[in-house]
Amino acid sequence: SQQGEEDPQALSIQEGENATMNCSYKTSINNLQWYRQNSGRGLVHLILIRSNEREKHSGRLRVTLDTSKKSSSLLITASRAADTASYFCATATIYNQGGKLIFGQGTELSVKP
Amino acid sequence: NAGVTQTPKFRVLKTGQSMTLLCAQDMNHEYMYWYRQDPGMGLRLIHYSVGEGTTAKGEVPDGYNVSRLKKQNFLLGLESAAPSQTSVYFCASSRRGTNYGYTFGSGTRLTVV
């Protein structure tokens, strides 16, 4: 079963606009991570937010975490065509052994020039 | 640093054939993972390893075997390939512990006919 559910499944925006993707999960977590996957490539780690953190920034990325609602959001500001990719959230559950991550199904982001 | 290297990148197998996928990392990571990615299913964990000589089952282990004889290598074997194993396979590694991101390889696209 999937721990993370992402919304929307697909998002199309114009360059310069902001993109927001959401992730909901079911069980308690140690941390939540976001990854990017360009077409035909492996996933690239973007950012990790721990369960005791509420917000984290990295460049144009802003991640929030609401453990009471079991949800997270990824905001990409001032998007660029190069941001076109699939974005996945992944959770490390609280009873996790071996650093395992459970991935959501992803959001396909298309940024049009 | 090469990071995580997967070989081969593409392979076509006939039903019933066997093959081994190789994953090599040069970051001295303790943990290694094999995932498969299918359309609409996200990434699902097949097997993982928390150190040299250790392996454990993930979410979808049936039909696969793994070995971790050396810390830097994690092998995924298909003993008798089935069309249901047509997928993109990703290897990843991470440092020991919970709050670390993964480094992914570029994937192996496997087709079983």
Short mmCIF file of C-alpha atoms in Angstrom, two decimals:
data_model
loop_
_atom_site.label_atom_id
_atom_site.label_comp_id
_atom_site.label_asym_id
_atom_site.label_seq_id
_atom_site.Cartn_x
_atom_site.Cartn_y
_atom_site.Cartn_z
CA SER A 1 0.00 0.00 0.00
CA GLN A 2 1.17 3.50 -0.69
CA GLN A 3 2.09 5.62 2.31
CA GLY A 4 2.21 8.85 0.38
CA GLU A 5 -0.54 10.19 -1.83
CA GLU A 6 0.33 13.16 -3.97
CA ASP A 7 -1.89 15.84 -5.34
CA PRO A 8 -2.26 16.89 -8.06
CA GLN A 9 -1.12 14.04 -10.28
CA ALA A 10 -0.22 16.54 -12.98
CA LEU A 11 0.35 20.29 -12.97
CA SER A 12 0.98 22.62 -15.89
CA ILE A 13 2.09 26.22 -15.32
CA GLN A 14 3.84 29.08 -17.09
CA GLU A 15 7.43 29.99 -16.46
CA GLY A 16 7.71 32.43 -13.57
CA GLU A 17 4.65 31.10 -11.75
CA ASN A 18 4.80 29.20 -8.48
CA ALA A 19 4.10 25.48 -8.32
CA THR A 20 2.63 23.78 -5.27
CA MET A 21 2.47 20.05 -4.78
CA ASN A 22 0.92 18.26 -1.83
CA CYS A 23 1.62 14.95 -0.15
CA SER A 24 -0.49 13.13 2.42
CA TYR A 25 0.60 10.09 4.39
CA LYS A 26 -0.99 7.61 6.75
CA THR A 27 1.36 6.61 9.57
CA SER A 28 3.68 8.51 11.89
CA ILE A 29 7.00 9.49 10.39
CA ASN A 30 10.59 10.32 11.32
CA ASN A 31 11.02 12.49 8.26
CA LEU A 32 9.57 13.28 4.87
CA GLN A 33 11.67 13.82 1.76
CA TRP A 34 11.09 15.23 -1.69
CA TYR A 35 12.76 13.96 -4.86
CA ARG A 36 12.81 15.10 -8.47
CA GLN A 37 12.94 12.79 -11.48
CA ASN A 38 13.66 14.07 -14.94
CA SER A 39 12.33 11.94 -17.77
CA GLY A 40 14.32 8.74 -18.15
CA ARG A 41 16.62 9.53 -15.23
CA GLY A 42 17.09 8.48 -11.64
CA LEU A 43 15.61 10.37 -8.73
CA VAL A 44 17.48 13.28 -7.18
CA HIS A 45 17.11 14.16 -3.50
CA LEU A 46 15.83 17.72 -3.02
CA ILE A 47 15.09 18.26 0.64
CA LEU A 48 14.44 16.42 3.91
CA ILE A 49 12.20 17.71 6.67
CA ARG A 50 12.18 16.05 10.07
CA SER A 51 9.01 15.34 12.03
CA ASN A 52 9.80 18.08 14.56
CA GLU A 53 10.24 20.73 11.83
CA ARG A 54 7.42 22.71 10.29
CA GLU A 55 9.11 24.47 7.40
CA LYS A 56 12.33 24.25 5.48
CA HIS A 57 13.84 26.21 2.61
CA SER A 58 16.41 25.39 -0.02
CA GLY A 59 16.93 27.94 -2.77
CA ARG A 60 13.60 28.30 -4.59
CA LEU A 61 12.12 25.34 -2.72
CA ARG A 62 9.95 25.64 0.36
CA VAL A 63 8.65 22.57 2.16
CA THR A 64 6.09 22.56 4.95
CA LEU A 65 5.08 19.70 7.18
CA ASP A 66 1.92 19.40 9.26
CA THR A 67 2.14 16.21 11.32
CA SER A 68 -1.32 16.76 12.83
CA LYS A 69 -2.81 16.56 9.33
CA LYS A 70 -0.21 14.08 8.09
CA SER A 71 0.53 16.25 5.10
CA SER A 72 3.35 18.14 3.43
CA SER A 73 3.63 20.60 0.59
CA LEU A 74 6.43 21.49 -1.79
CA LEU A 75 6.45 24.99 -3.23
CA ILE A 76 8.70 25.89 -6.15
CA THR A 77 8.85 29.64 -6.60
CA ALA A 78 9.52 31.48 -9.87
CA SER A 79 9.46 28.24 -11.84
CA ARG A 80 11.66 27.65 -14.88
CA ALA A 81 11.31 25.34 -17.86
CA ALA A 82 14.15 23.28 -16.35
CA ASP A 83 11.89 22.49 -13.36
CA THR A 84 9.78 20.29 -15.65
CA ALA A 85 9.99 16.85 -14.00
CA SER A 86 8.13 14.43 -11.76
CA TYR A 87 8.26 15.16 -8.05
CA PHE A 88 7.91 12.47 -5.42
CA CYS A 89 7.42 12.62 -1.70
CA ALA A 90 8.85 9.80 0.39
CA THR A 91 8.37 9.02 4.06
CA ALA A 92 10.55 7.31 6.64
CA THR A 93 8.02 5.82 9.02
CA ILE A 94 8.56 5.92 12.75
CA TYR A 95 9.02 2.16 13.09
CA ASN A 96 11.27 2.06 10.09
CA GLN A 97 14.29 -0.16 10.07
CA GLY A 98 17.11 0.18 7.61
CA GLY A 99 16.34 3.72 6.51
CA LYS A 100 13.58 2.51 4.20
CA LEU A 101 11.52 5.10 2.36
CA ILE A 102 7.99 4.69 1.04
CA PHE A 103 7.38 6.73 -2.10
CA GLY A 104 4.23 8.36 -3.36
CA GLN A 105 3.09 8.11 -6.97
CA GLY A 106 4.42 11.51 -7.88
CA THR A 107 3.28 14.78 -9.43
CA GLU A 108 4.19 15.53 -13.03
CA LEU A 109 5.09 19.19 -13.35
CA SER A 110 5.23 20.87 -16.74
CA VAL A 111 6.60 24.41 -16.90
CA LYS A 112 5.95 26.10 -20.21
CA PRO A 113 8.30 28.81 -21.49
CA ASN B 1 32.84 10.50 -7.59
CA ALA B 2 30.62 8.33 -9.75
CA GLY B 3 27.93 7.98 -7.03
CA VAL B 4 25.67 5.01 -7.79
CA THR B 5 26.28 3.11 -11.00
CA GLN B 6 23.85 0.57 -12.42
CA THR B 7 24.59 -1.94 -15.15
CA PRO B 8 23.19 -2.70 -17.61
CA LYS B 9 21.07 0.30 -18.61
CA PHE B 10 18.76 -1.69 -20.89
CA ARG B 11 17.99 -5.35 -21.26
CA VAL B 12 15.45 -7.52 -23.05
CA LEU B 13 14.88 -11.01 -21.65
CA LYS B 14 12.77 -13.90 -22.77
CA THR B 15 10.35 -15.42 -20.27
CA GLY B 16 12.19 -17.92 -18.10
CA GLN B 17 15.66 -16.47 -18.62
CA SER B 18 17.76 -15.29 -15.72
CA MET B 19 19.88 -12.21 -15.22
CA THR B 20 21.68 -10.15 -12.61
CA LEU B 21 21.54 -6.40 -12.23
CA LEU B 22 24.60 -4.81 -10.67
CA CYS B 23 24.63 -1.75 -8.45
CA ALA B 24 27.91 -0.19 -7.31
CA GLN B 25 28.40 2.84 -5.05
CA ASP B 26 31.60 4.64 -4.16
CA MET B 27 30.34 6.76 -1.26
CA ASN B 28 30.98 4.19 1.50
CA HIS B 29 27.24 4.07 2.24
CA GLU B 30 26.00 1.37 4.61
CA TYR B 31 22.47 1.07 3.29
CA MET B 32 21.49 -0.02 -0.22
CA TYR B 33 18.11 -0.56 -1.86
CA TRP B 34 16.48 -1.95 -4.97
CA TYR B 35 13.21 -0.39 -6.17
CA ARG B 36 11.08 -0.97 -9.21
CA GLN B 37 9.11 1.79 -10.89
CA ASP B 38 5.97 1.08 -12.85
CA PRO B 39 3.53 3.57 -14.40
CA GLY B 40 0.97 4.74 -11.87
CA MET B 41 2.59 2.71 -9.07
CA GLY B 42 5.39 4.96 -7.94
CA LEU B 43 8.50 3.23 -6.59
CA ARG B 44 8.15 -0.03 -4.69
CA LEU B 45 10.90 -1.53 -2.55
CA ILE B 46 12.06 -4.99 -3.62
CA HIS B 47 14.95 -5.76 -1.24
CA TYR B 48 17.35 -3.77 0.85
CA SER B 49 20.58 -4.17 2.80
CA VAL B 50 21.81 -2.46 5.95
CA GLY B 51 25.38 -3.64 5.57
CA GLU B 52 27.79 -6.05 3.97
CA GLY B 53 26.51 -9.60 4.17
CA THR B 54 22.96 -8.61 5.15
CA THR B 55 19.78 -8.46 3.07
CA ALA B 56 16.08 -8.09 3.84
CA LYS B 57 12.79 -8.23 1.96
CA GLY B 58 10.90 -5.15 0.96
CA GLU B 59 7.35 -4.68 -0.27
CA VAL B 60 7.55 -6.77 -3.48
CA PRO B 61 10.35 -9.37 -3.09
CA ASP B 62 8.79 -12.35 -4.88
CA GLY B 63 10.72 -13.50 -7.95
CA TYR B 64 13.90 -11.65 -6.95
CA ASN B 65 17.01 -12.46 -4.96
CA VAL B 66 19.81 -10.19 -3.79
CA SER B 67 23.32 -10.41 -2.45
CA ARG B 68 25.68 -7.95 -0.77
CA LEU B 69 29.02 -9.69 -0.59
CA LYS B 70 30.95 -6.41 -0.71
CA LYS B 71 29.89 -3.17 0.90
CA GLN B 72 30.01 -1.24 -2.36
CA ASN B 73 27.99 -3.73 -4.45
CA PHE B 74 24.36 -4.82 -4.31
CA LEU B 75 23.21 -7.40 -6.85
CA LEU B 76 19.61 -8.06 -7.87
CA GLY B 77 18.87 -11.40 -9.51
CA LEU B 78 15.92 -12.65 -11.48
CA GLU B 79 16.05 -16.44 -11.58
CA SER B 80 13.20 -17.01 -14.04
CA ALA B 81 11.99 -13.79 -15.61
CA ALA B 82 8.27 -13.18 -16.11
CA PRO B 83 6.51 -10.48 -18.17
CA SER B 84 5.24 -8.99 -14.87
CA GLN B 85 8.85 -8.10 -14.09
CA THR B 86 9.00 -5.70 -17.00
CA SER B 87 9.86 -2.46 -15.24
CA VAL B 88 12.49 0.17 -14.57
CA TYR B 89 14.75 -0.86 -11.70
CA PHE B 90 16.50 1.67 -9.53
CA CYS B 91 19.25 1.13 -7.03
CA ALA B 92 19.84 3.63 -4.24
CA SER B 93 22.20 4.01 -1.31
CA SER B 94 22.28 6.06 1.85
CA ARG B 95 24.30 6.63 4.99
CA ARG B 96 23.50 4.63 8.12
CA GLY B 97 20.55 6.02 10.06
CA THR B 98 17.14 7.44 9.41
CA ASN B 99 17.59 11.08 8.51
CA TYR B 100 19.55 10.83 5.30
CA GLY B 101 18.48 11.11 1.71
CA TYR B 102 19.09 8.54 -0.95
CA THR B 103 21.47 8.70 -3.88
CA PHE B 104 19.92 6.95 -6.86
CA GLY B 105 21.43 5.27 -9.88
CA SER B 106 20.18 6.09 -13.36
CA GLY B 107 18.09 2.93 -13.65
CA THR B 108 17.87 -0.27 -15.68
CA ARG B 109 15.02 -0.60 -18.13
CA LEU B 110 14.10 -4.31 -18.31
CA THR B 111 11.64 -5.80 -20.78
CA VAL B 112 10.57 -9.43 -20.47
CA VAL B 113 8.93 -10.84 -23.59
#
